[in-house]
């Protein structure tokens, strides 16, 4: 049927765009030894999704994604504070934030579940992923995000490559290493958050 063909097209376009973008920025994350950050972001996004839903009372893709992004960025901030001001190592700080935020997200998810519109609104897809639930509007949002992220990687490719393979040399040459690192991790965060409804937190 036409509906089945439309769903198939949306799934193919959405997952292809997401896969291409995640693969591109993910390579830099691996080179920077930040692969766990993507995992942390997806888990840390769950409470943000639930809080955004409880506020809006609807499954608005952009609204839930913004809630997830804010929650994930707060998680990154907590990791930075833990590693800067305590003796906690980065991998341990990531583990602390990942488990704490995910636990809080599960509690908030159970609160949302008690509301009549909780699970029918599609929150479950953020937990387990649901590629078949991608709509035309979702594909358009993913396409815009994918193009923006790929444009950032294209423009800053030389700088990202230098930072990934020799950050000390980049700093010595006067490159803004912190700003570049934030741009790289910010791009990773956006791709991770946008991919949550498709791939799921778990």
PDB file of C-alpha atoms in Angstrom, residues 46 50 54 102-115 118-119 123 127:
ATOM      1  CA  UNK A  46      16.209  10.119  29.180  1.00  0.00           C
ATOM      2  CA  UNK A  50      10.495  12.700  30.336  1.00  0.00           C
ATOM      3  CA  UNK A  54       5.522  16.122  31.392  1.00  0.00           C
ATOM      4  CA  UNK A 102      19.410   6.817  33.570  1.00  0.00           C
ATOM      5  CA  UNK A 103      17.993   5.868  36.977  1.00  0.00           C
ATOM      6  CA  UNK A 104      16.323   9.265  37.281  1.00  0.00           C
ATOM      7  CA  UNK A 105      14.970   8.849  33.752  1.00  0.00           C
ATOM      8  CA  UNK A 106      13.405   5.476  34.603  1.00  0.00           C
ATOM      9  CA  UNK A 107      11.695   7.003  37.647  1.00  0.00           C
ATOM     10  CA  UNK A 108      10.350   9.888  35.556  1.00  0.00           C
ATOM     11  CA  UNK A 109       9.296   7.434  32.844  1.00  0.00           C
ATOM     12  CA  UNK A 110       7.183   5.551  35.376  1.00  0.00           C
ATOM     13  CA  UNK A 111       5.598   8.862  36.410  1.00  0.00           C
ATOM     14  CA  UNK A 112       4.785   9.662  32.779  1.00  0.00           C
ATOM     15  CA  UNK A 113       3.449   6.135  32.294  1.00  0.00           C
ATOM     16  CA  UNK A 114       0.774   6.732  34.940  1.00  0.00           C
ATOM     17  CA  UNK A 115      -0.612   9.559  32.830  1.00  0.00           C
ATOM     18  CA  UNK A 118       2.313   8.638  28.507  1.00  0.00           C
ATOM     19  CA  UNK A 119       3.206   5.557  26.516  1.00  0.00           C
ATOM     20  CA  UNK A 123       7.960   7.793  25.050  1.00  0.00           C
ATOM     21  CA  UNK A 127      13.806   3.847  25.580  1.00  0.00           C
TER      22      UNK A 127
END
